[in-house]
Amino acid sequence: MKQNLKLDAACHSTAGIKAVNEDAVGLRIPEDDYLLNHKGVAMVVADGVSSAEAGQEASRTAVDRFLDEYYQTPDTWSVAKCGERILATINLRLFRKSHEFTTANKGYLSTFSALVIKGRTAHYFHVGDSRVYLLRDGQLTQLTQDHTAAIGDNKTTLARAVGMDNQINIDYGKVPLENNDIVLLTSDGIHDFLSAATIESYLAKSNSAEQDAKFLVRSAEEASSNDNISALVARVIALPEESIDDYNVKLTRLPFPPPLKAGMKLDGYRITREIFASSRSQLYLVEDIETAKCFVMKTPSSNYEDDIAYIDRFIQEEWVGLRINSPYVVKIIRQSRKRTFLYYLMEYIEGQGLDKWMEQNRPPSPKRAIALVKQIAEGLQSFHDNEAVHQDLKPGNILITRDERVKILDFGSVFVAGLAERANPIEHNSVLGTAGYSDPLYLAGQNPGIQGDVYSLATITYELFCGELPYGEAIEQCRTPYDYDQLRYRSASRYNPVIPMWFDCALRKATRFDLEARYQSIKDFMTDLLTPNAEFLRDAPEEQKNASTLVFWKLMSSFWFISFILLVYLFSLNKGA
């Protein structure tokens, strides 16, 4: 029987002499053997920056989200890739929340030190002046370096913190572990007041991890620590066999599945039938042989077997889906069995695409239509809450069940903010549902972010109520920015006279090509869509002015054109003479 990783781990934190504890500590030891062997144990200490005024929420957010999201990352990702990508999204989330304030000294800033023990290796991620130590054979070694800068009078300030900038610079490292090693994570409330020799001498004694953590906190208090005080201790009792160290490497090199047919078996799943196939991927209905539950299996296309970027993108789809938990988004299934091929599983839901639903229910009652729009908006919001943008929302990617519940599908084009990669513009073609619903800015290589999803949602809403697209079918033929400049919004009331003016104005604003004139969020759009905006109930002076200006220049252009014709005519008369 294989030996699993065994640790004695515990953490302890207190506010100390301060009124509020802005430190946060967290520890996750999976009970499931699969997660324990292939994800390992994660532990984090974060110290919220008190001068930022939102330090407590920042540190708690960083710890909770890291521990939650680490175990949702694909098995095919290395520990380093998991940690760096998660921290990038956490950092951007805190950075954006900080910029919601108008005062310069208020924000969501926190130090961050995490340790992941997977197999026989400890991986650490570090930003700020919290610390990670390793005690081996009675000798204490500091694995991390403090990110501080001297400002005079023997004072220092943080040079790096989570949430400080929109890009984060993370220290990552790894060390091989041995039995009886001890790892320690501390906030500066401990290591600024206890010497390394004191920590070393105590941890060298044979105690439980809980006793260690509490003793270190208590000792720092007795040493007149004037800060929040936190310690996390893990004693290595047993390490797994060497053979699983390279498991992640093996997974990232999994072969593509062969073409699957009904009746075939793959990793404990029986193929029932093919649901969909394209040049990029295949979907199969499968049954778990052990539980008889049905799932949808997505497999990569053999056309991209040597395309590293495609493989990475396919793997990322699973991670994105695991992070999003919404009743209006299809769920990705966390697998508990070893995979021999590259694929992932989704929940199976009976229904039809919104495109087919609209064909069969045209026109739907306003009550039914708005109910669907609300659900789609909620689903999109769950993407945005996780710093992700769908980028390819269209009726074909929205499933409608028999009881008219919405499920947003397809994570293939999702862009996750904060990741060190460029968003690939969506491929536009003549197929209705891609060019017709996607923000034209993608065609220009731009990433409109959340506002791109706002555009798509508004376009779908327009079609639900009108049976048409806001810019007509001509938008499918557009290939250049000039082509889009020639398009004009068509009032929704033109196709559905019951649509009120404020509803039409909200649709117009949400589908503007100019991002400055478009809604910034799904919430803002839905507010104006469902509640009359007083601004829409009176004529806009700017529009009147623009309209008058347009008439003036049209008249001037006509005058110049007529003058030009007269000049040509006169010149031709002189030449003939």
XYZ file of C-alpha atoms in Angstrom:
577
model
C 0.000 0.000 0.000
C 1.364 3.417 -0.950
C 2.373 5.809 1.808
C 0.495 9.121 1.843
C 1.823 12.444 3.054
C 1.371 12.799 6.834
C 1.731 16.078 8.711
C 1.037 17.424 12.158
C -0.008 20.992 11.368
C -1.711 23.813 13.270
C -1.984 27.598 13.293
C -2.692 30.289 15.856
C -3.340 34.016 15.504
C -4.191 36.870 17.842
C -4.688 40.633 17.641
C -2.064 41.148 20.363
C -2.249 44.658 21.809
C -4.180 45.945 18.807
C -7.954 46.311 18.691
C -8.310 44.478 15.377
C -6.487 41.400 14.070
C -5.537 42.165 10.480
C -3.537 38.937 10.172
C -5.143 35.923 8.504
C -3.940 32.320 8.625
C -5.252 29.237 6.867
C -4.456 25.560 6.500
C -5.998 22.935 4.218
C -5.222 19.209 4.524
C -7.489 17.272 2.120
C -9.228 14.214 3.517
C -9.563 12.822 0.003
C -6.504 10.749 -0.958
C -6.668 11.879 -4.569
C -6.416 15.569 -3.662
C -3.847 14.891 -0.969
C -1.567 13.025 -3.380
C -2.059 15.198 -6.429
C -2.624 18.640 -4.886
C -1.016 18.284 -1.470
C -1.367 20.444 1.640
C -1.667 24.236 1.437
C -0.946 26.723 4.221
C -0.985 30.537 4.185
C -0.152 33.506 6.421
C -1.149 37.028 5.337
C -0.728 40.323 7.171
C -3.106 43.107 6.142
C -1.473 46.515 5.835
C -3.052 48.583 8.618
C -2.234 51.935 7.003
C -4.373 50.915 4.030
C -7.485 50.801 6.280
C -8.875 47.707 4.550
C -6.058 45.382 5.591
C -8.235 42.943 7.508
C -10.489 42.232 4.542
C -7.492 42.099 2.190
C -5.629 39.453 4.207
C -8.745 37.361 4.772
C -9.648 37.527 1.079
C -6.136 36.509 0.027
C -6.026 33.505 2.367
C -9.542 32.231 1.711
C -9.416 32.569 -2.056
C -5.983 30.966 -2.340
C -7.029 27.925 -0.293
C -10.330 27.581 -2.155
C -9.014 28.097 -5.659
C -5.816 26.068 -5.361
C -7.810 22.849 -5.096
C -9.878 23.822 -8.127
C -6.907 24.141 -10.480
C -6.386 21.413 -13.108
C -4.293 18.402 -12.140
C -2.345 19.080 -15.299
C -0.886 22.327 -13.911
C 2.310 22.455 -11.902
C 2.157 23.823 -8.352
C 4.095 26.882 -9.523
C 1.619 27.612 -12.294
C -1.354 27.139 -9.967
C -0.004 29.486 -7.311
C 1.146 32.184 -9.684
C -2.127 32.274 -11.627
C -4.285 32.308 -8.501
C -2.213 35.069 -6.914
C -2.408 37.115 -10.102
C -6.213 37.065 -9.999
C -6.332 37.754 -6.229
C -3.936 40.660 -6.659
C -5.996 42.231 -9.436
C -9.181 41.795 -7.418
C -7.706 43.645 -4.413
C -6.093 46.282 -6.632
C -9.428 47.088 -8.265
C -11.215 47.237 -4.903
C -8.537 49.667 -3.673
C -9.257 51.984 -6.590
C -12.898 52.219 -5.592
C -11.733 54.632 -2.878
C -10.947 58.281 -3.471
C -8.520 58.658 -0.561
C -4.930 57.782 -1.395
C -4.210 55.989 1.890
C -7.130 53.593 1.777
C -6.943 50.287 0.001
C -6.807 46.509 0.109
C -3.151 45.597 0.717
C -1.669 42.524 2.354
C 1.545 40.570 2.656
C 1.285 36.947 1.571
C 3.337 33.825 2.313
C 2.070 30.403 1.270
C 3.555 26.928 1.369
C 2.250 23.964 -0.615
C 3.603 20.531 0.256
C 3.011 18.160 -2.616
C 4.726 14.793 -2.732
C 8.176 15.217 -1.256
C 8.549 18.891 -2.202
C 7.618 22.160 -0.475
C 6.680 25.006 -2.824
C 6.505 28.540 -1.449
C 4.981 31.784 -2.767
C 5.906 35.048 -1.151
C 5.079 38.774 -1.329
C 5.874 41.219 1.499
C 7.474 40.691 4.915
C 5.726 37.628 6.287
C 8.138 34.686 6.329
C 8.551 30.984 5.587
C 11.141 28.964 7.525
C 12.462 25.402 7.356
C 13.912 23.661 10.406
C 16.058 20.622 9.608
C 18.407 18.829 11.991
C 18.053 21.625 14.533
C 18.996 24.407 12.085
C 16.483 27.103 11.115
C 16.657 28.487 7.565
C 14.619 31.429 6.279
C 13.373 30.476 2.808
C 11.882 33.856 1.891
C 13.352 37.366 1.682
C 11.541 40.369 3.131
C 10.282 42.838 0.536
C 10.988 46.025 2.472
C 12.761 49.305 1.796
C 14.549 51.582 4.285
C 13.054 55.074 4.677
C 15.412 56.497 7.309
C 15.481 56.590 11.124
C 15.767 52.807 11.145
C 12.303 52.559 9.654
C 11.214 50.383 6.752
C 8.211 50.225 4.476
C 6.782 47.471 2.331
C 8.179 47.415 -1.197
C 5.742 44.738 -2.365
C 2.262 43.678 -1.288
C -0.726 41.915 -2.774
C -3.060 44.579 -4.185
C -0.346 47.249 -4.453
C -0.161 47.240 -8.260
C -2.114 45.750 -11.146
C 0.849 43.453 -11.826
C 2.304 41.319 -9.042
C 5.909 40.207 -8.638
C 5.884 36.887 -6.770
C 8.860 35.101 -5.231
C 8.520 31.378 -5.905
C 10.815 28.595 -4.799
C 10.806 24.943 -3.840
C 12.838 22.697 -1.560
C 12.892 18.897 -1.174
C 11.576 17.710 2.186
C 12.776 14.998 4.535
C 11.024 13.163 7.339
C 11.023 15.129 10.636
C 11.420 18.482 8.862
C 9.441 21.385 10.352
C 8.077 24.282 8.296
C 7.026 27.548 9.894
C 5.093 30.535 8.547
C 4.991 33.745 10.603
C 3.780 37.313 10.455
C 6.150 40.101 11.519
C 4.454 40.196 14.923
C 6.555 37.103 15.710
C 9.818 37.282 13.796
C 10.368 40.979 14.570
C 10.290 40.190 18.299
C 11.660 36.646 18.590
C 15.192 35.877 17.475
C 15.907 33.036 15.074
C 17.840 31.289 17.867
C 14.790 31.421 20.174
C 12.493 30.000 17.483
C 15.054 27.375 16.549
C 15.626 26.186 20.108
C 11.940 25.780 20.862
C 10.940 24.040 17.617
C 13.840 21.617 18.080
C 11.963 20.204 21.072
C 9.474 17.411 20.511
C 6.058 19.080 20.735
C 2.826 19.012 18.814
C 2.281 21.570 16.051
C -0.557 23.127 18.048
C 1.704 23.578 21.088
C 4.391 25.077 18.849
C 2.050 27.641 17.267
C 0.532 28.744 20.573
C 3.918 28.957 22.302
C 5.403 31.155 19.574
C 2.428 33.541 19.742
C 2.555 33.682 23.523
C 6.334 34.217 23.520
C 5.989 37.134 21.084
C 3.400 38.718 23.390
C 5.770 38.348 26.334
C 8.514 39.937 24.194
C 6.310 43.065 23.929
C 5.186 42.529 20.347
C 3.167 45.582 19.319
C 1.576 44.001 16.255
C -0.873 41.238 15.343
C 0.756 37.863 15.953
C 0.364 34.723 13.792
C 2.190 31.429 13.422
C 1.588 28.278 11.378
C 3.640 25.145 12.107
C 3.747 21.842 10.200
C 5.818 18.862 11.302
C 6.550 16.254 8.607
C 5.705 12.804 9.946
C 5.877 10.815 6.709
C 6.451 11.536 3.043
C 5.025 9.614 0.073
C 7.175 7.424 -2.118
C 9.395 9.065 -4.699
C 7.384 7.593 -7.587
C 4.612 10.215 -7.528
C 6.897 13.259 -7.605
C 6.670 13.441 -11.371
C 2.919 12.931 -11.536
C 2.162 16.428 -12.770
C 4.744 16.147 -15.538
C 3.130 12.927 -16.668
C -0.325 14.490 -16.684
C 0.708 17.484 -18.748
C 1.943 15.034 -21.371
C -1.251 13.001 -21.500
C -2.138 11.862 -25.017
C -5.262 13.080 -26.797
C -8.090 10.535 -26.706
C -8.790 8.670 -29.944
C -12.127 9.176 -31.731
C -14.705 7.749 -29.336
C -17.742 5.672 -30.272
C -20.770 4.416 -28.371
C -19.915 1.481 -26.131
C -16.229 2.326 -25.725
C -14.818 2.728 -22.192
C -12.353 5.343 -20.968
C -11.089 5.695 -17.363
C -14.238 4.173 -15.907
C -16.662 5.996 -18.214
C -18.780 4.368 -20.922
C -19.378 6.406 -24.060
C -23.115 6.688 -24.765
C -23.115 8.892 -27.862
C -21.466 11.841 -29.553
C -23.244 15.132 -28.799
C -21.184 17.547 -30.876
C -18.011 17.626 -32.937
C -16.033 20.431 -34.575
C -12.511 21.023 -35.822
C -11.515 22.130 -32.306
C -13.172 19.672 -29.895
C -15.707 16.912 -29.327
C -18.472 16.453 -26.752
C -19.674 13.007 -25.683
C -22.423 11.841 -23.368
C -20.797 9.371 -20.972
C -21.905 7.236 -18.042
C -19.853 6.618 -14.921
C -19.686 2.818 -14.734
C -19.462 2.865 -10.919
C -22.269 5.335 -10.125
C -24.378 5.210 -13.330
C -24.344 9.042 -13.373
C -24.263 10.791 -16.746
C -21.769 13.494 -17.649
C -20.556 15.340 -20.714
C -16.955 14.626 -21.666
C -15.068 17.253 -23.664
C -12.027 16.055 -25.596
C -9.471 18.071 -27.586
C -9.284 17.732 -31.352
C -6.403 15.725 -32.784
C -5.906 18.637 -35.213
C -4.062 20.449 -32.397
C -2.060 17.595 -30.930
C 1.215 19.484 -31.426
C -0.135 22.939 -30.572
C 1.170 23.802 -27.098
C -0.886 27.001 -26.868
C -4.082 25.097 -27.716
C -3.331 22.407 -25.106
C -2.706 25.036 -22.433
C -5.932 26.802 -23.362
C -7.888 23.529 -23.219
C -6.509 22.781 -19.756
C -7.379 26.305 -18.625
C -11.029 25.758 -19.571
C -11.357 23.189 -16.790
C -9.793 25.540 -14.239
C -12.052 28.433 -15.203
C -15.148 26.252 -14.884
C -14.126 24.868 -11.500
C -13.742 28.401 -10.113
C -17.236 29.515 -11.110
C -20.119 28.352 -8.972
C -23.437 29.579 -10.316
C -26.789 27.911 -10.991
C -26.724 29.669 -14.379
C -23.344 28.325 -15.537
C -22.645 24.701 -16.458
C -20.645 22.965 -13.723
C -17.261 21.355 -14.319
C -16.870 18.049 -12.451
C -13.912 17.619 -10.121
C -12.526 14.178 -10.968
C -11.327 11.682 -8.383
C -9.799 9.094 -10.690
C -6.520 9.125 -12.530
C -6.793 10.158 -16.169
C -4.981 8.341 -18.943
C -6.029 10.838 -21.636
C -6.583 14.592 -21.812
C -10.259 15.550 -21.305
C -12.583 17.016 -18.693
C -16.147 16.414 -17.511
C -19.223 18.656 -17.216
C -22.673 18.148 -15.765
C -25.203 16.795 -18.248
C -28.318 18.926 -18.712
C -31.145 18.281 -21.135
C -32.193 21.330 -23.099
C -31.692 23.265 -26.300
C -29.649 26.250 -27.374
C -31.190 29.690 -27.036
C -30.899 30.095 -30.815
C -33.248 27.147 -31.409
C -35.459 28.195 -28.498
C -35.994 31.629 -30.078
C -36.941 30.043 -33.400
C -39.623 27.956 -31.675
C -40.879 30.702 -29.346
C -41.075 33.787 -31.519
C -42.071 36.157 -30.216
C -41.837 35.179 -26.512
C -43.890 37.112 -23.992
C -41.984 39.987 -22.335
C -42.238 38.138 -19.006
C -40.546 35.010 -20.378
C -37.923 37.009 -22.267
C -36.885 39.177 -19.329
C -36.750 36.113 -17.052
C -34.147 34.586 -19.372
C -32.187 37.842 -19.582
C -31.999 38.081 -15.780
C -30.589 34.555 -15.542
C -28.011 35.151 -18.272
C -26.958 38.356 -16.504
C -26.542 36.492 -13.206
C -24.434 33.861 -14.934
C -22.203 36.479 -16.552
C -21.825 38.269 -13.226
C -20.410 35.078 -11.704
C -17.669 35.179 -14.358
C -16.916 38.821 -13.601
C -16.846 38.189 -9.846
C -13.983 35.778 -10.542
C -12.050 38.269 -12.697
C -13.081 36.376 -15.843
C -14.772 37.519 -19.059
C -16.700 35.053 -21.220
C -15.859 36.844 -24.512
C -18.002 34.616 -26.744
C -21.535 34.833 -25.396
C -24.069 33.931 -28.086
C -27.381 32.076 -28.223
C -25.618 28.848 -29.225
C -23.615 28.992 -25.971
C -26.698 29.375 -23.776
C -28.687 26.250 -22.908
C -32.388 26.535 -22.062
C -33.965 23.659 -20.100
C -37.580 22.558 -20.393
C -38.530 24.636 -17.349
C -36.700 27.603 -18.934
C -33.644 27.646 -16.707
C -30.478 29.090 -18.210
C -27.049 27.453 -18.335
C -24.142 29.347 -19.910
C -21.785 26.998 -21.761
C -18.299 27.043 -23.278
C -15.177 28.250 -21.453
C -13.007 28.090 -24.559
C -12.756 31.861 -25.109
C -12.773 32.957 -21.469
C -10.187 35.578 -20.572
C -8.954 35.675 -16.960
C -7.659 39.085 -15.916
C -4.266 39.155 -14.259
C -2.840 36.177 -16.097
C 0.366 36.721 -18.036
C -1.101 36.047 -21.425
C -2.710 38.051 -24.205
C -6.387 37.581 -24.866
C -6.793 36.083 -28.297
C -9.406 37.987 -30.305
C -12.401 35.865 -31.180
C -12.386 34.506 -34.693
C -15.137 36.301 -36.605
C -16.839 34.543 -39.433
C -20.150 34.655 -41.210
C -21.865 32.335 -38.753
C -24.649 34.113 -36.898
C -23.891 33.946 -33.197
C -20.223 34.904 -33.391
C -19.844 38.039 -35.514
C -23.408 39.072 -34.727
C -23.045 39.000 -30.939
C -19.377 39.684 -30.190
C -18.023 43.153 -29.513
C -16.553 44.555 -32.780
C -13.508 45.707 -30.796
C -12.305 42.085 -30.705
C -11.892 42.294 -34.477
C -9.444 45.181 -33.973
C -7.394 43.082 -31.539
C -8.637 44.986 -28.480
C -9.928 43.455 -25.259
C -12.956 45.440 -23.996
C -13.111 43.218 -20.892
C -16.391 43.195 -18.994
C -17.874 45.727 -21.426
C -17.549 43.125 -24.184
C -19.905 40.828 -22.279
C -22.264 43.778 -21.729
C -22.428 44.257 -25.509
C -23.188 40.564 -26.085
C -25.873 40.436 -23.407
C -27.570 43.545 -24.800
C -27.484 42.146 -28.338
C -29.096 38.892 -27.178
C -31.686 40.865 -25.201
C -32.503 42.935 -28.287
C -33.006 39.801 -30.372
C -35.181 38.154 -27.721
C -37.570 41.112 -27.782
C -37.312 42.066 -31.455
C -36.315 38.979 -33.407
C -33.582 41.102 -35.036
C -30.057 42.319 -34.295
C -29.540 45.955 -33.207
C -27.360 46.723 -36.249
C -29.049 44.300 -38.624
C -27.548 41.443 -40.594
C -25.019 43.815 -42.165
C -22.867 43.486 -39.037
C -21.985 39.931 -40.085
C -20.294 41.254 -43.225
C -18.138 43.817 -41.408
C -14.394 43.186 -41.576
C -12.781 46.547 -40.754
C -13.379 49.412 -38.295
C -14.592 51.472 -41.246
C -17.302 48.872 -41.947
C -18.574 49.169 -38.380
C -18.524 52.980 -38.573
C -21.120 52.770 -41.341
C -23.591 50.895 -39.150
C -26.417 52.644 -37.307
C -28.383 51.391 -34.318
C -31.969 50.490 -35.217
C -34.502 51.441 -32.577
C -35.999 48.380 -30.873
C -39.462 49.969 -30.979
C -39.243 49.726 -34.763
C -39.673 45.946 -34.464
C -41.576 45.761 -31.190
C -43.871 48.760 -30.576
C -44.553 47.765 -26.958
C -40.918 48.421 -25.992
C -40.732 51.632 -23.929
C -38.293 54.391 -24.789
C -36.122 53.943 -21.657
C -35.746 50.204 -22.408
C -34.665 50.990 -25.960
C -32.209 53.643 -24.708
C -30.607 51.122 -22.359
C -30.127 48.699 -25.266
C -28.674 51.474 -27.405
C -26.178 52.488 -24.703
C -25.124 48.883 -24.038
C -24.375 48.259 -27.728
C -22.399 51.452 -28.392
C -19.094 50.811 -30.167
C -17.469 53.545 -28.076
C -16.481 52.049 -24.698
C -16.705 55.426 -22.971
C -20.373 55.657 -23.939
C -21.166 52.022 -23.067
C -22.152 50.617 -19.652
C -19.205 49.659 -17.471
C -20.861 46.631 -15.869
C -23.665 44.101 -16.179
C -25.247 45.530 -13.031
C -25.467 49.053 -14.466
C -27.025 47.769 -17.676
C -29.603 45.612 -15.884
C -30.542 48.487 -13.554
C -31.451 50.732 -16.494
C -33.091 47.869 -18.363
C -35.443 47.007 -15.503
C -35.975 50.481 -14.029
C -36.722 53.634 -16.067
C -33.723 55.950 -16.074
C -34.851 59.576 -15.849
C -31.973 60.592 -18.116
C -33.574 58.587 -20.934
C -36.967 60.248 -20.531
C -35.842 63.639 -21.798
C -34.009 64.699 -24.931
C -30.257 64.855 -24.536
C -28.886 68.334 -25.435
C -25.737 66.708 -26.745
C -27.700 64.599 -29.204
C -29.673 67.632 -30.371
C -26.467 69.545 -30.840
C -24.885 66.656 -32.723
C -27.958 66.304 -34.891
C -27.933 70.026 -35.744
C -24.239 69.890 -36.512
C -24.767 66.876 -38.748
C -27.494 68.681 -40.726
C -25.244 71.728 -41.128
C -22.343 69.718 -42.535
C -24.655 67.773 -44.839
C -25.887 71.067 -46.306
C -22.332 72.377 -46.640
C -21.224 69.161 -48.339
C -24.093 69.464 -50.822
C -23.156 73.084 -51.536
C -19.502 72.165 -52.137
C -20.473 69.248 -54.380
C -22.785 71.432 -56.503
C -20.071 74.119 -56.715
C -17.571 71.485 -57.861
C -19.925 70.305 -60.644
C -20.450 73.906 -61.789
C -16.687 74.495 -61.898
C -16.147 71.367 -63.978
C -18.929 72.481 -66.300
C -17.485 75.968 -66.679
C -13.965 74.610 -67.319
C -15.343 72.289 -69.999
C -17.080 75.262 -71.706
C -13.872 77.329 -71.724
C -11.904 74.376 -73.129
C -14.412 73.924 -75.940
C -14.205 77.605 -76.817
